[in-house]
XYZ file of C-alpha atoms in Angstrom:
310
model
C -20.691 -26.991 14.292
C -17.383 -25.514 16.429
C -18.727 -24.725 19.785
C -17.290 -21.614 21.741
C -17.643 -19.807 24.483
C -15.598 -16.919 23.124
C -15.069 -16.147 19.006
C -12.224 -13.836 18.217
C -12.631 -12.836 14.164
C -9.870 -11.020 13.037
C -6.137 -12.519 13.933
C -4.276 -9.003 14.499
C -2.815 -7.317 17.400
C -5.954 -6.623 19.332
C -7.508 -10.278 18.187
C -4.361 -12.041 19.213
C -4.423 -10.077 22.432
C -7.624 -10.834 22.717
C -7.184 -14.409 22.317
C -4.248 -14.561 24.683
C -6.314 -13.244 27.745
C -9.641 -15.183 26.948
C -7.509 -18.632 26.918
C -5.902 -17.345 29.783
C -9.798 -17.748 31.366
C -10.054 -20.809 30.455
C -12.739 -19.875 27.272
C -11.100 -22.070 25.101
C -11.630 -19.188 22.131
C -11.632 -19.766 18.413
C -9.999 -17.292 16.143
C -11.124 -16.974 12.849
C -7.798 -15.685 11.130
C -9.668 -13.742 7.886
C -8.422 -13.025 4.565
C -4.591 -11.648 5.652
C -2.838 -14.143 8.583
C -1.461 -11.619 11.105
C -3.639 -8.411 10.110
C -2.680 -5.146 8.190
C 0.837 -4.994 9.724
C 2.119 -7.342 7.879
C 2.066 -5.334 5.111
C 4.879 -4.023 6.505
C 8.775 -4.646 7.138
C 9.920 -3.428 10.879
C 8.069 -2.529 13.574
C 10.478 -0.718 15.903
C 6.751 1.046 17.821
C 6.134 -1.948 19.778
C 7.346 -2.822 23.504
C 9.565 -5.226 24.459
C 11.548 -5.392 20.857
C 14.049 -2.636 21.573
C 15.839 -3.171 18.178
C 12.429 -3.534 16.210
C 11.569 -6.845 14.838
C 10.168 -7.993 11.242
C 6.615 -7.866 11.504
C 5.203 -11.001 10.394
C 7.828 -12.580 13.071
C 6.034 -10.610 15.510
C 2.696 -12.019 14.399
C 3.595 -15.446 14.343
C 4.717 -14.850 17.828
C 1.619 -13.755 19.213
C 0.084 -16.775 17.921
C 2.334 -19.143 19.378
C 1.252 -17.372 23.166
C -2.460 -17.413 21.930
C -2.545 -20.824 21.110
C 0.101 -21.750 24.098
C -2.913 -20.904 26.172
C -5.307 -22.660 24.155
C -6.316 -20.486 21.264
C -7.473 -21.790 18.443
C -6.475 -20.229 15.397
C -8.668 -21.364 11.724
C -8.247 -20.161 8.308
C -11.815 -18.564 7.052
C -13.460 -15.372 6.372
C -16.982 -14.658 8.608
C -20.014 -14.044 5.642
C -22.478 -14.306 8.180
C -23.362 -13.473 12.142
C -26.881 -14.222 13.573
C -27.207 -12.865 16.804
C -31.162 -13.384 17.350
C -30.420 -16.251 18.742
C -27.869 -17.580 21.372
C -25.120 -18.071 21.551
C -24.911 -16.600 18.084
C -24.174 -18.849 15.239
C -21.125 -17.429 13.036
C -20.839 -18.271 9.494
C -17.717 -18.530 7.262
C -17.294 -18.568 3.521
C -16.436 -22.047 3.329
C -20.073 -23.026 4.635
C -19.066 -23.817 8.225
C -20.839 -22.043 11.459
C -19.494 -21.633 14.745
C -21.954 -21.351 17.915
C -20.353 -18.716 20.679
C -21.409 -17.575 23.195
C -19.532 -13.612 22.965
C -18.804 -12.476 19.927
C -14.993 -10.021 19.471
C -14.996 -8.296 16.019
C -11.267 -7.633 15.425
C -10.913 -7.574 11.715
C -9.584 -4.244 11.243
C -9.446 -1.216 8.549
C -7.885 -1.918 5.094
C -5.984 1.674 3.632
C -7.580 2.807 0.605
C -5.075 2.543 -2.452
C -4.761 4.238 -5.495
C -5.345 1.262 -7.150
C -2.077 1.293 -9.020
C 0.209 -1.702 -9.938
C 2.745 -0.186 -8.319
C 1.372 0.057 -5.134
C 1.721 -3.791 -5.028
C 5.093 -3.899 -6.686
C 6.771 -1.963 -3.604
C 4.590 -2.518 -0.778
C 7.124 -2.319 2.069
C 9.852 -1.411 -0.486
C 8.970 2.797 -0.154
C 4.947 2.217 -0.216
C 3.077 2.370 3.351
C -0.515 3.891 4.524
C 1.174 4.336 7.820
C 3.403 7.274 8.174
C 3.271 7.183 11.765
C 4.609 3.541 11.524
C 7.048 3.871 9.330
C 8.154 7.156 8.624
C 11.347 7.048 11.306
C 13.280 4.557 8.070
C 12.675 8.043 6.115
C 15.181 10.811 8.167
C 16.537 12.749 5.851
C 15.039 11.376 2.834
C 12.225 12.668 0.870
C 8.700 11.528 0.979
C 5.160 12.412 -0.498
C 2.242 12.066 0.727
C -1.248 11.495 -1.055
C -4.410 13.314 0.038
C -5.573 16.712 0.929
C -8.016 15.863 4.075
C -6.475 16.065 7.349
C -4.846 12.781 8.077
C -2.784 14.185 4.785
C -1.658 17.345 6.176
C -1.153 15.606 10.094
C 1.121 12.950 7.848
C 3.054 15.769 6.034
C 3.539 17.322 9.214
C 4.589 14.118 11.085
C 7.072 13.337 8.076
C 8.405 17.387 8.329
C 10.220 16.469 11.538
C 11.895 13.512 10.296
C 12.242 14.060 6.366
C 14.615 16.582 4.592
C 11.856 17.258 2.438
C 7.945 16.635 1.854
C 5.834 16.301 -1.116
C 1.843 16.437 -0.536
C 0.399 15.339 -3.678
C -3.749 17.084 -4.153
C -5.810 15.980 -6.938
C -8.076 19.334 -6.326
C -6.901 22.862 -6.107
C -7.206 23.200 -2.596
C -6.666 21.146 0.810
C -10.053 19.633 2.930
C -8.005 19.427 5.629
C -9.241 22.274 8.853
C -7.953 25.691 8.621
C -5.583 25.005 11.056
C -3.911 21.882 9.506
C -3.673 23.953 5.921
C -1.923 26.998 7.767
C 0.565 24.434 9.610
C 1.221 22.663 6.613
C 1.467 25.953 4.810
C 4.174 27.323 7.309
C 6.140 24.242 7.184
C 8.895 25.056 4.871
C 10.341 21.349 3.556
C 6.629 20.606 2.529
C 6.178 21.507 -0.936
C 2.269 20.957 -1.897
C 1.648 19.961 -5.511
C -1.937 20.981 -6.358
C -3.779 19.629 -9.333
C -1.437 16.693 -9.398
C -2.052 12.914 -9.615
C 0.291 10.143 -9.020
C 0.593 7.337 -11.430
C 3.337 5.574 -11.262
C 6.315 4.724 -9.132
C 9.482 3.305 -10.280
C 13.112 2.164 -8.903
C 15.469 -0.609 -9.039
C 15.235 -1.866 -5.070
C 12.687 0.358 -4.024
C 11.315 3.647 -4.763
C 13.641 5.891 -5.839
C 10.642 8.278 -7.710
C 7.162 8.758 -9.002
C 5.351 9.538 -12.027
C 2.954 12.885 -11.996
C 0.653 14.688 -14.067
C -0.450 17.658 -13.360
C -4.446 18.760 -14.517
C -5.212 15.907 -15.697
C -7.320 16.071 -18.969
C -6.469 19.897 -19.400
C -5.234 21.461 -22.378
C -2.140 22.161 -20.190
C -1.429 18.652 -18.656
C 1.768 17.935 -18.037
C 3.865 14.922 -16.750
C 6.897 14.510 -15.035
C 8.974 12.815 -12.591
C 9.861 13.365 -8.552
C 12.604 11.802 -6.910
C 11.294 10.445 -3.924
C 12.488 7.697 -1.322
C 9.183 6.684 0.325
C 5.759 7.121 -1.436
C 2.112 7.127 1.802
C -1.261 7.025 1.296
C -3.854 8.623 3.218
C -6.578 9.024 1.379
C -8.365 7.217 4.085
C -9.094 3.814 5.788
C -12.127 1.438 5.269
C -13.492 -0.671 8.374
C -14.035 -4.478 8.103
C -17.647 -3.318 9.510
C -19.873 -4.531 6.773
C -20.667 -8.140 7.817
C -21.250 -6.679 11.184
C -23.406 -3.677 10.411
C -26.958 -5.541 11.329
C -25.859 -5.900 14.785
C -23.563 -2.699 15.962
C -23.588 1.008 15.491
C -21.448 2.706 13.199
C -20.021 6.063 12.069
C -20.518 7.177 8.678
C -17.468 5.818 7.571
C -17.871 2.261 9.082
C -16.510 2.599 12.659
C -17.360 0.471 14.862
C -19.325 2.123 17.725
C -18.542 1.156 21.260
C -20.424 2.017 24.639
C -18.702 4.806 26.555
C -14.667 3.360 27.736
C -15.546 -0.640 26.578
C -15.790 -2.235 24.200
C -19.120 -3.302 23.728
C -21.435 -2.889 20.698
C -25.189 -2.206 21.191
C -25.807 -5.976 20.604
C -25.393 -7.954 24.229
C -21.889 -10.351 24.311
C -20.161 -8.788 21.135
C -16.989 -7.331 21.109
C -15.015 -5.294 19.127
C -11.344 -3.981 19.471
C -8.580 -2.511 16.976
C -9.017 -0.199 14.567
C -12.415 -1.351 13.437
C -13.606 0.353 16.242
C -10.779 2.850 15.810
C -10.404 5.807 13.819
C -7.935 8.257 15.462
C -5.307 5.853 16.544
C -4.746 2.763 14.553
C -1.417 1.557 16.632
C -0.654 -1.742 16.722
C -0.032 -1.178 20.250
C -3.608 0.812 21.014
C -5.388 -2.272 19.357
C -3.644 -5.199 21.107
C -4.926 -2.979 24.374
C -8.655 -3.296 23.312
C -7.871 -6.167 22.288
C -7.410 -7.717 25.877
C -10.444 -5.104 27.211
C -12.426 -6.949 25.254
C -11.252 -10.086 25.835
C -11.864 -9.326 29.891
C -15.254 -8.027 29.055
C -16.255 -11.024 27.205
C -14.975 -13.208 29.881
C -17.436 -10.639 33.098
C -20.563 -10.987 30.522
C -19.890 -14.764 30.714
C -20.430 -14.809 34.244
C -23.556 -13.013 34.298
C -25.252 -15.965 31.918
């Protein structure tokens, strides 16, 4: 059985930053990389808003460099998915999908949050080629172009407004005949001249030769006056929510109604001593790589201080 002073679950910006700090503190951390090496950031192409890369950087390259930096300070990165955690004993026992177990004095949960998709095959086909789940990450690439945002809540309205400052036109595709967003957000969207709301519409597919060139939509699906037509767009943004990857930890942490892990005060400490959370799994607000990295730093520093009390 592997043993470590600090186990980090997740290999995104939060996980690797935690590993860098834990490694420099001589904690010999182990990083369980999870189902997607590098985290959800690797689903995008170029990252332009992370400090230190004035010309932007390929997302996969950035995450590989973070991994190399963590390994330079002694972090061990291993494949696997955590299927069970047991904090009833000290050290805690973590079980991986292949049955391997790890004993850890401290654990940092950095498993992120997965964007919800419509389930269209075209979403995967055009992922990184016009399909995105992060307007603030990728909107810059669509300056003076036409985009569509799917969703009717606050996040969708915020994304549409953000894109409206960059894009020539933004379609807001709303399944219902009304917006679920707060009144103030509705008013702002309605007032934006270059946002067109497509009420009672569903996106059914995408098309394009070398990336997204348009979307197939259906209006009033299932009704007698159902209509099918195409809308020319350059970018397709999902804003129907995120699911925090926190299920396996629910017994040991408090979460909000969506599943985001609650931490104590301004720290990354959960309600279980020695168990910390960092990154998007505990951040329903910002969901940015640089913010995740900052919380990964905090979690590692707090883990180090916790170990000094044992």
